[in-house]
PDB file of C-alpha atoms in Angstrom:
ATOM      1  CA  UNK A1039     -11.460  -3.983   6.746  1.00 54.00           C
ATOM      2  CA  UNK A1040     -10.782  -6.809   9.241  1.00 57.00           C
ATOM      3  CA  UNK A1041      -8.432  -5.704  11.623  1.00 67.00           C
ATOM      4  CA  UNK A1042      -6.201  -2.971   9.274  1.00 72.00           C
ATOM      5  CA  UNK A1043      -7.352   0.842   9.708  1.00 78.00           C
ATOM      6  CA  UNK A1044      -6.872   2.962   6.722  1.00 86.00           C
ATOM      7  CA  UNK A1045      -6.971   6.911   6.482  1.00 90.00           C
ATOM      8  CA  UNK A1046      -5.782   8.915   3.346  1.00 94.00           C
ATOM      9  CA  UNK A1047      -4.695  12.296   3.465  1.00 95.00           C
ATOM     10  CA  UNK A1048      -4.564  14.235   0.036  1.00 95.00           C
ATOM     11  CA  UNK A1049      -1.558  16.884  -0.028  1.00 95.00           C
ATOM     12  CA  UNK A1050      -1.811  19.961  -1.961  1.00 96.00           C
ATOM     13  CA  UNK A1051       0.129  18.896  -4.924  1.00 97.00           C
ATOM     14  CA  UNK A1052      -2.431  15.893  -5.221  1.00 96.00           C
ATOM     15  CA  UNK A1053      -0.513  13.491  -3.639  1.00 97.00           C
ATOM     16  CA  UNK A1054      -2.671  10.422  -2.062  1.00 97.00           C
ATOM     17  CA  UNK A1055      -1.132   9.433   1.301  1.00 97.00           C
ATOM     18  CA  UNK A1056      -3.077   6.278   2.322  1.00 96.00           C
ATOM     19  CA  UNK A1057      -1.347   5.191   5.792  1.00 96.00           C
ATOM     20  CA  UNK A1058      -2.354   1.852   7.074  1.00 95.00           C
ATOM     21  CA  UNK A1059      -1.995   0.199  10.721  1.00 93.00           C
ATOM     22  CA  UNK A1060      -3.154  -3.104  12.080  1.00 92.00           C
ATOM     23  CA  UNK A1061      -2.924  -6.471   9.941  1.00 92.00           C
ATOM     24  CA  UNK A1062      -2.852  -6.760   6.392  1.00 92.00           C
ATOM     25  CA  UNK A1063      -4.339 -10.153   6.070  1.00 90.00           C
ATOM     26  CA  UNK A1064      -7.004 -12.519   4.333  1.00 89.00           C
ATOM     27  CA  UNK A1065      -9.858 -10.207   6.766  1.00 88.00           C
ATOM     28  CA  UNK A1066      -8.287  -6.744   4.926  1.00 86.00           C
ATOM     29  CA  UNK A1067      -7.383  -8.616   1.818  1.00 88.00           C
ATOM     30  CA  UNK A1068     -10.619  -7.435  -0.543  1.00 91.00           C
ATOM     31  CA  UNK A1069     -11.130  -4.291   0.917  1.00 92.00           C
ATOM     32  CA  UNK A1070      -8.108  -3.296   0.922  1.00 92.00           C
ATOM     33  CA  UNK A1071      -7.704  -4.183  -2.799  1.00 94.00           C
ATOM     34  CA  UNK A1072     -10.374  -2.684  -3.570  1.00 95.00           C
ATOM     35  CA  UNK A1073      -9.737   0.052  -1.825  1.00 95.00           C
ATOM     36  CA  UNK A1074      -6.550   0.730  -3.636  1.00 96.00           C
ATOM     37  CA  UNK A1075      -7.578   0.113  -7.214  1.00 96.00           C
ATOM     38  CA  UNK A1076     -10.778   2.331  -6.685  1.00 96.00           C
ATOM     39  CA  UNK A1077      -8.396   5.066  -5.321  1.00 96.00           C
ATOM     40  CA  UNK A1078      -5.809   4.596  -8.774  1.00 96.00           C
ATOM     41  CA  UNK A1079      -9.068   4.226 -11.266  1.00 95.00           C
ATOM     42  CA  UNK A1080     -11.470   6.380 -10.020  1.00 95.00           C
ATOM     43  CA  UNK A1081      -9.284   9.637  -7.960  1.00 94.00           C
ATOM     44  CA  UNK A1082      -6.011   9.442 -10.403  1.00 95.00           C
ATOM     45  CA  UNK A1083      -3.837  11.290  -8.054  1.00 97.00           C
ATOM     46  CA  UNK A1084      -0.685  11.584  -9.513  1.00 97.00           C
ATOM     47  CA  UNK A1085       0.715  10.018  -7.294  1.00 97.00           C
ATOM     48  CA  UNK A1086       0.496   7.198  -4.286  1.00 97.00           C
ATOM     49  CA  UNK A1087       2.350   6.963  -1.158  1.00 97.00           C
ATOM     50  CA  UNK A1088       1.143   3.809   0.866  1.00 96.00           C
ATOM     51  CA  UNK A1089       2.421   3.957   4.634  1.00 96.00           C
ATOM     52  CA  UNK A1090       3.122   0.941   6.197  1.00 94.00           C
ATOM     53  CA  UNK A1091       4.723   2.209   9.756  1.00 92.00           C
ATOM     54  CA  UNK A1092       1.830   0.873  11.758  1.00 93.00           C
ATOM     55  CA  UNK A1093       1.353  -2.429  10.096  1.00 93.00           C
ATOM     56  CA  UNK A1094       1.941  -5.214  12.294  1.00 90.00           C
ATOM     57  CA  UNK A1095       1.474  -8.032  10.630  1.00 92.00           C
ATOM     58  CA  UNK A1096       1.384  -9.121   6.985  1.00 92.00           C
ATOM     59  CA  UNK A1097       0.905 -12.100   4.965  1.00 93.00           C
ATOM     60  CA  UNK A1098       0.631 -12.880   1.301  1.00 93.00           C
ATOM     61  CA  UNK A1099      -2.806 -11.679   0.265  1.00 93.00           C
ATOM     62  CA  UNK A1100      -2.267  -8.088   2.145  1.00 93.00           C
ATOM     63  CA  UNK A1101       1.181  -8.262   0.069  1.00 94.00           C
ATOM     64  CA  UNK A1102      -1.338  -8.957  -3.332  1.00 94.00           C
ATOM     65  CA  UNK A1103      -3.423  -5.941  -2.184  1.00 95.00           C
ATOM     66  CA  UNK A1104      -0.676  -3.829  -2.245  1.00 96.00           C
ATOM     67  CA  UNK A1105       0.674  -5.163  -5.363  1.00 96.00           C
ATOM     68  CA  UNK A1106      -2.852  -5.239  -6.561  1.00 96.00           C
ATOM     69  CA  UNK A1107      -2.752  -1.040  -6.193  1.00 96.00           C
ATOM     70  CA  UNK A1108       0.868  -1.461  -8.015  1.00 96.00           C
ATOM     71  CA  UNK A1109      -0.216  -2.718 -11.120  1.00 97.00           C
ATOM     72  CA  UNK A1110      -3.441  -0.652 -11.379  1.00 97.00           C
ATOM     73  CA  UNK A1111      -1.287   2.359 -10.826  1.00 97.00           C
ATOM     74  CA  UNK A1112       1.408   1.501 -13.569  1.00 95.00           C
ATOM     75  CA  UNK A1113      -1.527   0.811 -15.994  1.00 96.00           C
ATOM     76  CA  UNK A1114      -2.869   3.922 -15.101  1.00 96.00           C
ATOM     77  CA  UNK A1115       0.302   6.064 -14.982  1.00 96.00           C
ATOM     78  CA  UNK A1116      -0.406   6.822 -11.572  1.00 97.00           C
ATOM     79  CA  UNK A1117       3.303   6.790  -9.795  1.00 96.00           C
ATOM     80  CA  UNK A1118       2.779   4.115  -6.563  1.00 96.00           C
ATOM     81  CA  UNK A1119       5.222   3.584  -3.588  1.00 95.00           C
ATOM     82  CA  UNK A1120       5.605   2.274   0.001  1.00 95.00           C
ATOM     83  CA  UNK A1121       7.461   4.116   2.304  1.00 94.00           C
ATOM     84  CA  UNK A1122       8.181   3.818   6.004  1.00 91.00           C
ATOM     85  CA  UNK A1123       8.052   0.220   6.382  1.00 91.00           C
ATOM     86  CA  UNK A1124       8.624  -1.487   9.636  1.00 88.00           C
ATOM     87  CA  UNK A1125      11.136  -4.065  10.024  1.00 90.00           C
ATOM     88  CA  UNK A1126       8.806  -7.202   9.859  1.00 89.00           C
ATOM     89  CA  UNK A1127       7.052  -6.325   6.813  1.00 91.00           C
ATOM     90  CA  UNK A1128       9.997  -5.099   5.385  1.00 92.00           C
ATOM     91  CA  UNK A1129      11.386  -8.906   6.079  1.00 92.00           C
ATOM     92  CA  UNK A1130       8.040  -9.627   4.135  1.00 92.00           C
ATOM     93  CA  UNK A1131       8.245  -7.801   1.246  1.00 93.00           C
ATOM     94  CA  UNK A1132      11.661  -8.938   0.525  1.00 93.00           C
ATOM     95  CA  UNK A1133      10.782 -12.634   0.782  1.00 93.00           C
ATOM     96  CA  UNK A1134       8.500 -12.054  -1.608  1.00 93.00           C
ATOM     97  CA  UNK A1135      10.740 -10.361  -3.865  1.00 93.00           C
ATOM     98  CA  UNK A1136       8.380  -7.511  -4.555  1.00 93.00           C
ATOM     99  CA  UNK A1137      10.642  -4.691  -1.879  1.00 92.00           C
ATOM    100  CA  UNK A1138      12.569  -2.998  -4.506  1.00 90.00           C
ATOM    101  CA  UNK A1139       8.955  -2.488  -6.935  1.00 89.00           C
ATOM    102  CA  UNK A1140       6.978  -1.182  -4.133  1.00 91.00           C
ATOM    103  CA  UNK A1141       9.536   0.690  -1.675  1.00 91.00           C
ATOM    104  CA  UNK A1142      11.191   3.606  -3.590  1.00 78.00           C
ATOM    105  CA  UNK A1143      14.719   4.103  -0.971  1.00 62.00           C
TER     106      UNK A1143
END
């Protein structure tokens, strides 16, 4: 997945954790999305928690991945959020305008 290292951890109450580290970029872009709407369509955990401490970098087709897993887990009912985001993707994010749908506070 390009340069971005993914592991998931599943907690006993079903939970998906998926943390990520590295660079969220054009190289991750399709595996990652795939990645994520495999884990909502085929697993249905209920629920999602996508770490982002260790991400370094981020541009706008790692931000579609992640919004990719969004809107496959609202269609699916699956509940979806982004927690422990460091500052520069944070910055990201906000540009974007999609912080406050993916990062529950």
């Amino acid at each position: 997945m390009g340069d971005a290292v993914v592991s998931q951890q599943k907690l006993d109450d079903g939970t998906v954790v998926v943390e990520l580290r590295g660079e969220l970029d054009l190289a991750a872009n399709d595996a990652l999305r795939a990645m994520l709407v495999d884990l909502v369509e085929l697993q249905r955990p209920p629920r999602i928690v996508i770490d982002l401490l260790h991400v370094s970098f981020v541009d706008s087709t790692g931000i579609g991945a992640l919004v990719a897993g969004y809107n496959a887990a609202i269609d699916s009912g699956v509940d979806y959020t982004v927690r422990a985001v460091a500052p520069f993707v944070e910055r990201q994010l906000r540009l974007t305008g999609v912080y406050s749908q993916l990062v529950s506070t």
